[in-house]
CSV table of C-alpha atoms and ligand atoms in Angstrom, one decimal:
chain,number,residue,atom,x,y,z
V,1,UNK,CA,-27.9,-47.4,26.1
V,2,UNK,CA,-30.3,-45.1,27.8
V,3,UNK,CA,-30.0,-41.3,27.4
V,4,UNK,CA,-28.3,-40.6,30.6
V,5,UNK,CA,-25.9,-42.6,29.0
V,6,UNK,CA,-25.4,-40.5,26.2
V,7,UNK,CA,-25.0,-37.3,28.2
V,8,UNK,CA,-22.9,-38.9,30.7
V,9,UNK,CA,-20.4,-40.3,27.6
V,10,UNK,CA,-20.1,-36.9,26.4
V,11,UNK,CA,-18.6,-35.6,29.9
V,12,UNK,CA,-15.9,-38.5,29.3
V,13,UNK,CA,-13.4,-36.8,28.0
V,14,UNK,CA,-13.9,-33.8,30.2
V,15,UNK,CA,-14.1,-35.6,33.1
V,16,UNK,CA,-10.3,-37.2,32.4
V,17,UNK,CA,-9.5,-33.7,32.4
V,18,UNK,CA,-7.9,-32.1,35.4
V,19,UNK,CA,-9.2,-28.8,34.5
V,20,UNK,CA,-12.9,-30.1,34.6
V,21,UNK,CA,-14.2,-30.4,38.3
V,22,UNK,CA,-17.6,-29.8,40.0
V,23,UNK,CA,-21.0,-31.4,39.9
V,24,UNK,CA,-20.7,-32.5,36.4
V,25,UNK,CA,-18.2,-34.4,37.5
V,26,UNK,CA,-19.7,-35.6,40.6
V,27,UNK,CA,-22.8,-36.9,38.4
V,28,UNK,CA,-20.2,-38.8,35.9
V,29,UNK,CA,-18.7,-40.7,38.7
V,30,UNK,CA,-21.9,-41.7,40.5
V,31,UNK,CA,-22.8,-43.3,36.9
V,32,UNK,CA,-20.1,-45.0,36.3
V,33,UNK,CA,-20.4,-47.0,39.4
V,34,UNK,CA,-23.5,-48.2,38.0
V,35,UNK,CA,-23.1,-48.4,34.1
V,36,UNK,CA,-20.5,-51.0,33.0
V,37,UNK,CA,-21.4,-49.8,29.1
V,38,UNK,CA,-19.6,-46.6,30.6
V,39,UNK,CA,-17.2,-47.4,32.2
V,40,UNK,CA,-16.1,-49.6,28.9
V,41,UNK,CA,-16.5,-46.2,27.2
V,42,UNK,CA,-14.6,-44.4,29.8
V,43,UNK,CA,-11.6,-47.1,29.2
V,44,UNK,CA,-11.4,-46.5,25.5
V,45,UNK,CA,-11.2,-42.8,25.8
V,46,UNK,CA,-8.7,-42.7,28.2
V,47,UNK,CA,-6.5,-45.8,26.2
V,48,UNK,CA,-6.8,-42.7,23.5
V,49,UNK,CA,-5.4,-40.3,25.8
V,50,UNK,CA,-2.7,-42.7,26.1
V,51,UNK,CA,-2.2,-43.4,22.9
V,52,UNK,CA,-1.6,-40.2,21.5
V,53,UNK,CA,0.2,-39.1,24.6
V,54,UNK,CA,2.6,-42.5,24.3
V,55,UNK,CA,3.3,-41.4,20.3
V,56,UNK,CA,4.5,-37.9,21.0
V,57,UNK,CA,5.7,-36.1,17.5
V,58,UNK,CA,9.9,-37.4,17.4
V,59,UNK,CA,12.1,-34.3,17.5
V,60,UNK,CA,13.9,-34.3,14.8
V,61,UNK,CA,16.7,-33.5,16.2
V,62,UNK,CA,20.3,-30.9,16.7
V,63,UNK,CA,21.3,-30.7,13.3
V,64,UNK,CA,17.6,-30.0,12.4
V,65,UNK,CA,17.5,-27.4,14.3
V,66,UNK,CA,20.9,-25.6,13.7
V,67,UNK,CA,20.1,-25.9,9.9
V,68,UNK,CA,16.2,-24.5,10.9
V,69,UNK,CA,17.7,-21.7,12.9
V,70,UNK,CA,20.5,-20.4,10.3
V,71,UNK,CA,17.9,-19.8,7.6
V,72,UNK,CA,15.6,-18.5,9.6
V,73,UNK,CA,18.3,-16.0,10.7
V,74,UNK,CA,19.4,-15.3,6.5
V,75,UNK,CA,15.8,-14.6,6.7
V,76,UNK,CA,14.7,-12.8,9.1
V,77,UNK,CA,17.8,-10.4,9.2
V,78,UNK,CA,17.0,-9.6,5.2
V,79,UNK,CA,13.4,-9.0,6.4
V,80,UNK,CA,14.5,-6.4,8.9
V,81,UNK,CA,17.2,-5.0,6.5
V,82,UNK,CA,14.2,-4.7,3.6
V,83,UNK,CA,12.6,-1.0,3.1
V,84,UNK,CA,9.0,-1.0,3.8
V,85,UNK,CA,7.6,0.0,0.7
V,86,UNK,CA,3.9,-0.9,2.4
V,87,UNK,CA,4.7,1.0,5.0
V,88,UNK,CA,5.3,4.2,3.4
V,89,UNK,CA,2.2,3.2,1.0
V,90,UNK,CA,-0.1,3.0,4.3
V,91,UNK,CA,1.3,6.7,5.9
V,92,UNK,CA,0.4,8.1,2.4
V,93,UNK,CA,-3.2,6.4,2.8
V,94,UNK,CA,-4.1,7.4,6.5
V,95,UNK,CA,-4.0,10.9,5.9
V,96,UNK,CA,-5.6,10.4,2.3
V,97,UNK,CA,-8.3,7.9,4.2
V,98,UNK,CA,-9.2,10.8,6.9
V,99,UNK,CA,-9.8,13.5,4.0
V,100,UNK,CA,-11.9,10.8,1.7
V,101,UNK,CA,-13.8,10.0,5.2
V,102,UNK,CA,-14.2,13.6,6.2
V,103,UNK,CA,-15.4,14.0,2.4
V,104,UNK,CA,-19.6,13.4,3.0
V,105,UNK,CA,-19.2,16.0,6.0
V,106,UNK,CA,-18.2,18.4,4.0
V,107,UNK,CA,-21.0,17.6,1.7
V,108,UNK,CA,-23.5,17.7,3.7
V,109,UNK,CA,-22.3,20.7,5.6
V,110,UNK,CA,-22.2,22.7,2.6
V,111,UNK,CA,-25.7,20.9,1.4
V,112,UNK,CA,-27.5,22.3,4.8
V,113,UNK,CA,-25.4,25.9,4.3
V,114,UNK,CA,-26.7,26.3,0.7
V,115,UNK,CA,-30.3,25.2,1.9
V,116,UNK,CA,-30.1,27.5,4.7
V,117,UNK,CA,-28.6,29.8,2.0
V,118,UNK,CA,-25.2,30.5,3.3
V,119,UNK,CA,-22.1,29.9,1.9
V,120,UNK,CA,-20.5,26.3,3.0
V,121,UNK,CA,-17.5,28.4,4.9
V,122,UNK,CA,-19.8,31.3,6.2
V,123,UNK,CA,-20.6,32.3,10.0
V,124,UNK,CA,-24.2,31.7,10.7
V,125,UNK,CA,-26.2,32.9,14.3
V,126,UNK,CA,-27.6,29.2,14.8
V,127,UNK,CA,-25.8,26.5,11.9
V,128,UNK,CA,-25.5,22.9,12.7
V,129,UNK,CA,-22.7,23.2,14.7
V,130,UNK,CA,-19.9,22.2,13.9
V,131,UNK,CA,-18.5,21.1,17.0
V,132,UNK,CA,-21.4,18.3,17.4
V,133,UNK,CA,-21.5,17.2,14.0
V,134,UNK,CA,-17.8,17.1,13.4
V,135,UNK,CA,-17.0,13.9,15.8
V,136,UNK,CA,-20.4,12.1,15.4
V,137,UNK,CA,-19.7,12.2,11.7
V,138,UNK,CA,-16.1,12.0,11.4
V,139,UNK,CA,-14.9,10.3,14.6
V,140,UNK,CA,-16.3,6.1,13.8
V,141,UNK,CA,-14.4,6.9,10.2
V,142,UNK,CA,-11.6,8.2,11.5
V,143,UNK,CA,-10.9,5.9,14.4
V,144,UNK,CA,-9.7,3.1,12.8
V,145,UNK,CA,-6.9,4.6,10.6
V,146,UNK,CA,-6.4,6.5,13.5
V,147,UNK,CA,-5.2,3.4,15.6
V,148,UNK,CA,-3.1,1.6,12.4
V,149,UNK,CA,-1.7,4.8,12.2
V,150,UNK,CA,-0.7,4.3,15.4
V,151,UNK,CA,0.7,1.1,14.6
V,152,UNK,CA,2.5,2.4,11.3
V,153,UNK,CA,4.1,5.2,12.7
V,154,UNK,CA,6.2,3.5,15.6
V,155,UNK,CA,8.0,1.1,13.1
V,156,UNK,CA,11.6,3.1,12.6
V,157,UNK,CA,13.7,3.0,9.4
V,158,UNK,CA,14.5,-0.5,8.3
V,159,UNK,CA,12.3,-2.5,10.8
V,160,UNK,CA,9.6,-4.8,9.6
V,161,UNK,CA,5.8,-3.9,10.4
V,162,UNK,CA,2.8,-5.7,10.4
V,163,UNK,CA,-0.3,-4.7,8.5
V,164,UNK,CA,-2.6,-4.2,11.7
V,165,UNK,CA,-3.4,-6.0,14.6
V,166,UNK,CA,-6.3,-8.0,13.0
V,167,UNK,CA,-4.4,-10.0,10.9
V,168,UNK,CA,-3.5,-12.4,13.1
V,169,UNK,CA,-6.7,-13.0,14.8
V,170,UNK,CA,-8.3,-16.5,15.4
V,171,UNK,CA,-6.5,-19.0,13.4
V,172,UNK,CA,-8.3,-19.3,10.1
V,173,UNK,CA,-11.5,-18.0,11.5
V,174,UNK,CA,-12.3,-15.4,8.4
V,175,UNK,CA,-12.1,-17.7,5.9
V,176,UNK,CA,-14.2,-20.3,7.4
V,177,UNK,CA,-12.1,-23.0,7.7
V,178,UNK,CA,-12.5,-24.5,10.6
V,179,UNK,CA,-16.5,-24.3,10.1
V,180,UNK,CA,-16.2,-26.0,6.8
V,181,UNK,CA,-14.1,-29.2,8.6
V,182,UNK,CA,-16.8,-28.9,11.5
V,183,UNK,CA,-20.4,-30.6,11.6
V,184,UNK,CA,-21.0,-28.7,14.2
V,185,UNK,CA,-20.1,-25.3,15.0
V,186,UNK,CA,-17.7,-24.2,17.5
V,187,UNK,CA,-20.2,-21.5,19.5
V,188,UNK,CA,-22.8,-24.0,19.4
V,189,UNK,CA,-24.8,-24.3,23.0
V,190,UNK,CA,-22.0,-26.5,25.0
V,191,UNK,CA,-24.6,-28.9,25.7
V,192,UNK,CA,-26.4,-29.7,22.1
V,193,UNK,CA,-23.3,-28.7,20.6
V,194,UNK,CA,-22.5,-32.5,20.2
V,195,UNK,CA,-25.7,-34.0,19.7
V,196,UNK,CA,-26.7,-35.6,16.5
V,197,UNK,CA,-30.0,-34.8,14.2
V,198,UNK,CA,-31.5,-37.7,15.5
V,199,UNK,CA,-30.3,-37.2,18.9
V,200,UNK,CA,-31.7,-33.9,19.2
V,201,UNK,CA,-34.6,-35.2,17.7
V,202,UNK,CA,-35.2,-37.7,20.4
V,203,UNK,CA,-34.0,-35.1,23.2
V,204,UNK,CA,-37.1,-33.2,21.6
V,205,UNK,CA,-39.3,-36.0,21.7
V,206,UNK,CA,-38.6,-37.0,25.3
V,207,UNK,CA,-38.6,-33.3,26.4
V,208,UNK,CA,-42.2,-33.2,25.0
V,209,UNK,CA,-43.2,-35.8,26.6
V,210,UNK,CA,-42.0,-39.3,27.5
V,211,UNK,CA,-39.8,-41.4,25.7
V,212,UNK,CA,-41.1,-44.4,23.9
E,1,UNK,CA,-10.4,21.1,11.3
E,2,UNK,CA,-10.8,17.8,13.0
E,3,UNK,CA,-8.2,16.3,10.1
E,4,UNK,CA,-5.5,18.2,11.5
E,5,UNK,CA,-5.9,17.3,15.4
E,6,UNK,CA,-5.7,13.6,13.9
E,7,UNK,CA,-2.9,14.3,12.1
E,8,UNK,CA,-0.8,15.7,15.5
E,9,UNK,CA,-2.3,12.6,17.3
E,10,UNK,CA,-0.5,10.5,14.7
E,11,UNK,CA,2.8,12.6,14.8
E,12,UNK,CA,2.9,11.9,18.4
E,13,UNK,CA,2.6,8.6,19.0
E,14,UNK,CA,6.1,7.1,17.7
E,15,UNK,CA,8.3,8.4,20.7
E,16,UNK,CA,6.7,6.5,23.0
E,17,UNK,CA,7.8,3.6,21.1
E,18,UNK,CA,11.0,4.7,20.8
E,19,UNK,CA,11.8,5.3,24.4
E,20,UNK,CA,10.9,1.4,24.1
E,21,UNK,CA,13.5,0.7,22.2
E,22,UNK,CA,16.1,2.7,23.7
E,23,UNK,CA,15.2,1.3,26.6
E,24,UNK,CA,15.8,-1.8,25.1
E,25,UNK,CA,18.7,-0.7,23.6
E,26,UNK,CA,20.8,0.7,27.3
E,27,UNK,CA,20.8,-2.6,28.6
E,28,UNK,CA,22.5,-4.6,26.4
E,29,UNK,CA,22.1,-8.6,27.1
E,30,UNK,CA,25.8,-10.4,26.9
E,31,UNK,CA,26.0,-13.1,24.1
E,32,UNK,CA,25.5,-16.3,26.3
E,33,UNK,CA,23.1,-14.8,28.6
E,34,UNK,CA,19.7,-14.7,26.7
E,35,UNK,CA,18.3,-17.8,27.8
E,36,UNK,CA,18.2,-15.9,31.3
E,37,UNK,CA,16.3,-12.8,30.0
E,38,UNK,CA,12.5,-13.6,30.5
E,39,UNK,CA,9.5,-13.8,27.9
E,40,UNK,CA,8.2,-10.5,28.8
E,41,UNK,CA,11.4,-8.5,28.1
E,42,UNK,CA,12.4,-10.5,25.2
E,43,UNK,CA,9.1,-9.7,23.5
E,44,UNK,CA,9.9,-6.0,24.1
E,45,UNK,CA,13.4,-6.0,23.1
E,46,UNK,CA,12.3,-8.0,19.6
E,47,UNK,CA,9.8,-5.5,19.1
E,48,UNK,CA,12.1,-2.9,19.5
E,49,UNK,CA,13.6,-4.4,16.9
E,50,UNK,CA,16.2,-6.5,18.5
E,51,UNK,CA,16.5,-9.7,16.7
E,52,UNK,CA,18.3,-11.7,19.1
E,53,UNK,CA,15.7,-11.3,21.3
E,54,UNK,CA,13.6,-12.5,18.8
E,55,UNK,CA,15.8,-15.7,18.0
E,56,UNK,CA,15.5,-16.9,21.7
E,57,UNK,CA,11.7,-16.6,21.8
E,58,UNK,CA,12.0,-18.9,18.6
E,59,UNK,CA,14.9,-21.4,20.6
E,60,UNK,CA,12.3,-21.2,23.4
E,61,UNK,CA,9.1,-22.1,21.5
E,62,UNK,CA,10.2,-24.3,18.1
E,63,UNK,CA,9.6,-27.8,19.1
E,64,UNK,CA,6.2,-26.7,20.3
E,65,UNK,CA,5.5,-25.1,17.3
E,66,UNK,CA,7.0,-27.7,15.3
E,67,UNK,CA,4.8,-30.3,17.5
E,68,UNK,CA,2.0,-28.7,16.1
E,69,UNK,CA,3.0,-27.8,13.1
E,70,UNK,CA,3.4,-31.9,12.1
E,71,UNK,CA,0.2,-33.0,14.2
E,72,UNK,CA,-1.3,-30.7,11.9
E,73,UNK,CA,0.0,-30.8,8.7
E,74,UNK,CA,1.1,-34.5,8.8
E,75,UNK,CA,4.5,-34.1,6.8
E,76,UNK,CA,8.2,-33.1,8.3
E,77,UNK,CA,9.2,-30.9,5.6
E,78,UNK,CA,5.6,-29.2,5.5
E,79,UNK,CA,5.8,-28.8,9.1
E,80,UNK,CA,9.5,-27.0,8.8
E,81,UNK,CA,8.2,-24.9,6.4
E,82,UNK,CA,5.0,-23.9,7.8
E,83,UNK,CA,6.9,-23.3,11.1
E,84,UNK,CA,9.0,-21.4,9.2
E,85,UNK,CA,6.5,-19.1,7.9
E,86,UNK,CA,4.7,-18.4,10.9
E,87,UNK,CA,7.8,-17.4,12.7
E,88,UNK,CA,8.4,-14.9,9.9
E,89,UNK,CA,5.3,-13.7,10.4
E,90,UNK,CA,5.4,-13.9,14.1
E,91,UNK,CA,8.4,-11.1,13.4
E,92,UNK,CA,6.7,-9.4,11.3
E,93,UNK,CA,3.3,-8.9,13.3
E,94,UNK,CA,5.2,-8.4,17.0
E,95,UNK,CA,4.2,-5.2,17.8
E,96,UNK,CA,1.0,-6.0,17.7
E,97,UNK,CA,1.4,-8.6,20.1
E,98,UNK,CA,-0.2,-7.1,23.3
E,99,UNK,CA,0.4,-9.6,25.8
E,100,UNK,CA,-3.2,-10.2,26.2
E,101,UNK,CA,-2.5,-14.1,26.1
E,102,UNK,CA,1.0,-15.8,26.6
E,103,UNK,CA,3.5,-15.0,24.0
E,104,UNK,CA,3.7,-18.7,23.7
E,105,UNK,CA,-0.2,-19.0,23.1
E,106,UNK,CA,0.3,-16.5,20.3
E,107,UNK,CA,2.4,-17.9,18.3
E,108,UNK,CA,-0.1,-21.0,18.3
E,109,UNK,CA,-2.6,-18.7,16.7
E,110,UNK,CA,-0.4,-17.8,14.0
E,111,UNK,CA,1.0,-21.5,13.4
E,112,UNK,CA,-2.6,-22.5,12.8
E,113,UNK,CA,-2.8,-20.0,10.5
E,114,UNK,CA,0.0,-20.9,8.5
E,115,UNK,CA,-1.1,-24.4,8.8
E,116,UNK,CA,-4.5,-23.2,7.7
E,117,UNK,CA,-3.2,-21.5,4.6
E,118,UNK,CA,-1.3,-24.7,3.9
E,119,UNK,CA,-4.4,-26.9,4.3
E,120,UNK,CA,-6.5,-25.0,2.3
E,121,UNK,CA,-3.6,-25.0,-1.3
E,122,UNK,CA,-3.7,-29.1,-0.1
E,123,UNK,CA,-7.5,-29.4,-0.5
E,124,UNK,CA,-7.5,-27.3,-3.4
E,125,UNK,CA,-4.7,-28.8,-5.5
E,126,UNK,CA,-5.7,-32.1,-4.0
E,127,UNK,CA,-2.2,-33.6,-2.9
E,128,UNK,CA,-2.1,-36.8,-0.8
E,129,UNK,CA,-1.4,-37.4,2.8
E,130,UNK,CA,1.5,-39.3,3.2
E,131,UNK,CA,1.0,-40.1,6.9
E,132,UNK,CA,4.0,-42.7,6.6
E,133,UNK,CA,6.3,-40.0,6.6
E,134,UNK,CA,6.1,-39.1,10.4
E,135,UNK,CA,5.8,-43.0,11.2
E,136,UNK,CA,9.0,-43.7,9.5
E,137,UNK,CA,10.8,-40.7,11.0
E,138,UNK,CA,10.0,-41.7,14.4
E,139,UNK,CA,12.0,-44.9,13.5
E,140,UNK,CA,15.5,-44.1,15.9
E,141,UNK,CA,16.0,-47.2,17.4
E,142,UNK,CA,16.5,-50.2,14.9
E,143,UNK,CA,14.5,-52.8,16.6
E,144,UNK,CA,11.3,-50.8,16.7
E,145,UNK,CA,8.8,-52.3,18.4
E,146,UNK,CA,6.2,-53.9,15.9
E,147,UNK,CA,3.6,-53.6,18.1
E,148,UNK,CA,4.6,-49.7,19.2
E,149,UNK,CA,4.9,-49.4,15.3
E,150,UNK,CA,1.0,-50.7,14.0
E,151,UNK,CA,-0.4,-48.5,17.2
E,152,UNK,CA,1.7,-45.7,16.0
E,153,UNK,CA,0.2,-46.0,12.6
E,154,UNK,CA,-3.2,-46.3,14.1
E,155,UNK,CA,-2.8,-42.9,15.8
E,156,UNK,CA,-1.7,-41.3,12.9
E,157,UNK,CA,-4.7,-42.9,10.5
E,158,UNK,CA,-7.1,-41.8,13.0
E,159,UNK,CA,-5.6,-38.1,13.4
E,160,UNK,CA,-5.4,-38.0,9.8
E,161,UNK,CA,-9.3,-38.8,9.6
E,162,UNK,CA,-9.8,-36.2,11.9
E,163,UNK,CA,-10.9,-32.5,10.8
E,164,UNK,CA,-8.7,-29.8,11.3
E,165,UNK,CA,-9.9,-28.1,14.2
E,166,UNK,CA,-10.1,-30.7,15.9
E,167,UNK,CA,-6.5,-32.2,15.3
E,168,UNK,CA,-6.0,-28.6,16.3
E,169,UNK,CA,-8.1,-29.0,19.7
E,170,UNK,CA,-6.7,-32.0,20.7
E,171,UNK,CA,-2.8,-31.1,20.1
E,172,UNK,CA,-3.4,-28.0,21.8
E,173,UNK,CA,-4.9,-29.7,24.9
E,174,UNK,CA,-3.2,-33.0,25.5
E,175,UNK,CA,0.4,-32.1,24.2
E,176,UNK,CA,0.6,-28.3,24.6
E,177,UNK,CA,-1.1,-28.9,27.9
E,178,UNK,CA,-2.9,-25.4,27.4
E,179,UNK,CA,-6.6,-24.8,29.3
E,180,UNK,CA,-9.4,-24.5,28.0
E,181,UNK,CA,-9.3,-20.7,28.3
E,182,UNK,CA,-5.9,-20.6,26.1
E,183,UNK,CA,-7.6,-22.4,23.2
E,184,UNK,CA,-10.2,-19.9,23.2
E,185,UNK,CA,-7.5,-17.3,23.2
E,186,UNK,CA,-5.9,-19.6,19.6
E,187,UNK,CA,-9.1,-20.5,18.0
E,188,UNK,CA,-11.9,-18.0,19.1
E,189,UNK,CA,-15.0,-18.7,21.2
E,190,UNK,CA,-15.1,-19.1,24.5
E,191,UNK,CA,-13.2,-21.8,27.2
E,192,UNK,CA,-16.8,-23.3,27.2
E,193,UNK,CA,-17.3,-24.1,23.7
E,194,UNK,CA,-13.3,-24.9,23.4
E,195,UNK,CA,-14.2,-27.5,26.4
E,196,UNK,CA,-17.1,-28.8,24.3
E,197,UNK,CA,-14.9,-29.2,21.2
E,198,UNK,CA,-12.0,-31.2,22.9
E,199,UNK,CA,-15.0,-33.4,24.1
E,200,UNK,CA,-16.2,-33.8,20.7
E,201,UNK,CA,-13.0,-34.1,19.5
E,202,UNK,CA,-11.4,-36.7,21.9
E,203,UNK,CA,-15.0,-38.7,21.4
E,204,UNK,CA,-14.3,-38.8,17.4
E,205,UNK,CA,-10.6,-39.9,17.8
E,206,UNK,CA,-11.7,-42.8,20.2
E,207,UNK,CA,-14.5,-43.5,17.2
E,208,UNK,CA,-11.6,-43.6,14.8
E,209,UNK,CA,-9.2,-45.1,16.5
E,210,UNK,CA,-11.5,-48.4,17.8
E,211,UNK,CA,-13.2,-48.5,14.4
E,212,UNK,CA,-9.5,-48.8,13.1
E,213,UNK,CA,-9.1,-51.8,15.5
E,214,UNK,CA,-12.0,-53.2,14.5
E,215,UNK,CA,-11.4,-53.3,11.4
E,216,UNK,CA,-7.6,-54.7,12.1
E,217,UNK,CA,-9.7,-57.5,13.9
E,218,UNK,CA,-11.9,-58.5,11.4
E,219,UNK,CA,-9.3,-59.3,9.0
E,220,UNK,CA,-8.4,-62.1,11.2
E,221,UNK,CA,-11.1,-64.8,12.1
E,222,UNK,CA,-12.2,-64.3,15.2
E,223,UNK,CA,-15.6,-62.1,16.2
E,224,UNK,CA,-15.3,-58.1,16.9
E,225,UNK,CA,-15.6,-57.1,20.4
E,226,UNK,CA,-19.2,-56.2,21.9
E,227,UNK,CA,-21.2,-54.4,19.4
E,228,UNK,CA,-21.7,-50.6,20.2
E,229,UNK,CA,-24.8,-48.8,19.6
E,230,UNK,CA,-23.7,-45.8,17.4
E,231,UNK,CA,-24.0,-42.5,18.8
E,232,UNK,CA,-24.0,-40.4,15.3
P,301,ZN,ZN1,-24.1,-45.3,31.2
């Protein structure tokens, strides 16, 4: 197998795809005319295609899903019936957030008053001002209770609310869970992203000059 | 101070959403006639707080989920719960769904979540896979086809074998039929690394699945096919 070879049979399963057109594509074909080790590649991927595709996941049927649907609705109509004791928790804790963020401000503002020797609340011709200081300081701190705020405050009496927006972001992505299955990782370069050590070693060694 | 203005901001903010669900609320949808209200105004009307509206997103979207659910988890009744679960949590976490991806795309995301969660108590408390279970259920007609059966098996060995993510890939591309684009939009990263992942992905299943016919071949006496040169 020659290293064209290896490039071209990790296209395969791309170029199945109807999604994938272009000259990558163009370059697969042209080598599969030539290349029977390929094309024999080429067949297996797409009898796995097949495979998987012939073998769909059974439903598992009506009475599943009438005795699926009537819990879910016990469930979800006590979940929209339960007070949201986190709710009220989190419109306590904006406000208390803001006032703990805006807390070093106030600190400092009263440390550069004192230097300057006025009083922390005191008119001065030329103090920091205020007016400058205030958002630069406060805004970054306040800005993201600000928005779950936002969040919190539109759920009405006896509706369920989520705890913010991030929560649900990629699948399992914070805790690392899909690195840990992975060799490789999933922002690698697309095109080393599925070579191996020594494959990337040999890449290297032809890139530097001439293969043995 | 600056607190204060915040604090007005904050005060403000909930009648817009409840013009929403007012909205929602004046046009009321007849019994039999949700299946005919689309995605878009169901999400609103659920998020208003309208649980019908809700339920048909679920009618609409279970067997997908499910789909995934059992690809991923490999067991029925983990696959009911876990589907389950996310749709609690789909409820839950609506109004934060934005529309920035298809409704439908969403509640992938948080399907693999719950199947991550589940994954991660499996690993840790070390239960076994009992691939068998999805075999067997698939068994409607009596005279299964043997053959149809051991390639069935196969399939399942191999996904099994697989890691997560891409079990995860792979469902969500050949059986969900999303792009590349939508994956991204599940799992993170771009539609270019997602296409680079199903590659990988699709390559490793092939691996498993001839090295599991190999393997069925050498049992019996005669030689394995051409040798291949190993690519990992
Ligand atoms: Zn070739």
């Amino acid at each position: 197998m020659t290293w064209r070879c290896a490039l071209i049979q990790r296209w395969l399963p791309g170029y199945l795809d109807a999604e994938d057109t272009g000259i990558r594509n163009r370059l697969v074909a042209r080598h599969l005319e030539r290349c029977p080790h390929c094309r024999q590649e080429l067949a297996e991927v797409e009898a796995a295609v097949r495979l998987l595709q012939a073998h769909p996941v059974p439903d598992p049927g009506p009475e599943f899903w009438e005795s699926f649907q009537r819990e879910l609705h016990l469930k979800l109509a006590q979940l929209q019936e339960e007070p949201q004791p986190q709710a009220q928790r989190r419109h306590l804790t904006a406000p208390l957030r803001m006032i703990v963020a805006a807390a070093p401000l106030v600190v400092l503002l009263a440390a550069v008053g004192l230097w300057r020797g006025w009083g922390p609340w005191g008119s001065a011709p030329q103090p920091t001002p205020p007016a400058q200081t205030a958002p630069l300081t406060a805004a970054p701190a306040a800005g993201e209770p600000d928005s779950s705020s936002v969040e919190l405050t539109a759920y009405g009496p006896g509706v369920a609310h989520p705890p913010g927006p991030e929560k649900v972001l990629y699948a399992g992505i914070d805790e690392g869970l899909w690195d840990e299955d992975l060799v490789l990782n999933w922002d690698m370069d697309p095109v080393l992203g599925d070579l191996s050590p020594q494959e990337r070693e040999a890449l290297a060694r032809k890139l530097m000059g001439g293969e043995p | 101070m600056s607190a204060a203005g915040i604090f007005i901001k904050v005060r403000k903010i909930p009648h817009a959403h409840f013009n929403i669900s007012r909205r929602g609320r004046s046009n009321p949808v007849k019994p039999g006639e949700w299946h005919l209200v689309a995605d878009a105004e169901l999400v609103t009307r659920a998020q208003a707080g309208e649980l019908p509206a809700f339920e048909e997103l679920v009618k609409r979207y279970q067997r997908d989920i499910y789909a995934l659910a059992c690809r991923m988890v490999s067991d029925v009744e983990e696959a009911r719960d876990v589907m389950q679960q996310a749709l609690l949590q789909a409820f839950l976490h609506i109004r934060d769904f934005r529309g920035h991806s298809a409704f439908r795309t969403w509640l992938f995301r948080i399907t693999l979540n719950q199947c991550y969660n589940f994954l991660k108590g499996r690993r840790r408390y070390g239960e076994p896979v009992d691939v068998g279970d999805l075999v067997l259920e698939a068994e409607d007609s009596p005279e299964a086809d043997l053959m149809a059966e051991e390639e069935r098996a196969r399939l399942y060995q191999a996904l099994e074998k697989l890691p997560a993510k891409q079990r995860a890939v792979i469902t969500l591309k050949l059986e969900q039929n999303l792009s590349y684009q939508e994956i991204a939009q599940v799992l993170g990263g771009t539609a270019g690394a997602a296409r680079v992942n199903y590659c990988q992905a699709l390559k490793r299943l092939k691996k498993l699945l001839v090295s599991e016919h190999e393997h069925d071949v050498a049992v019996r006496p005669y030689p394995k096919v051409a040798p291949r040169i190993s690519r990992r």
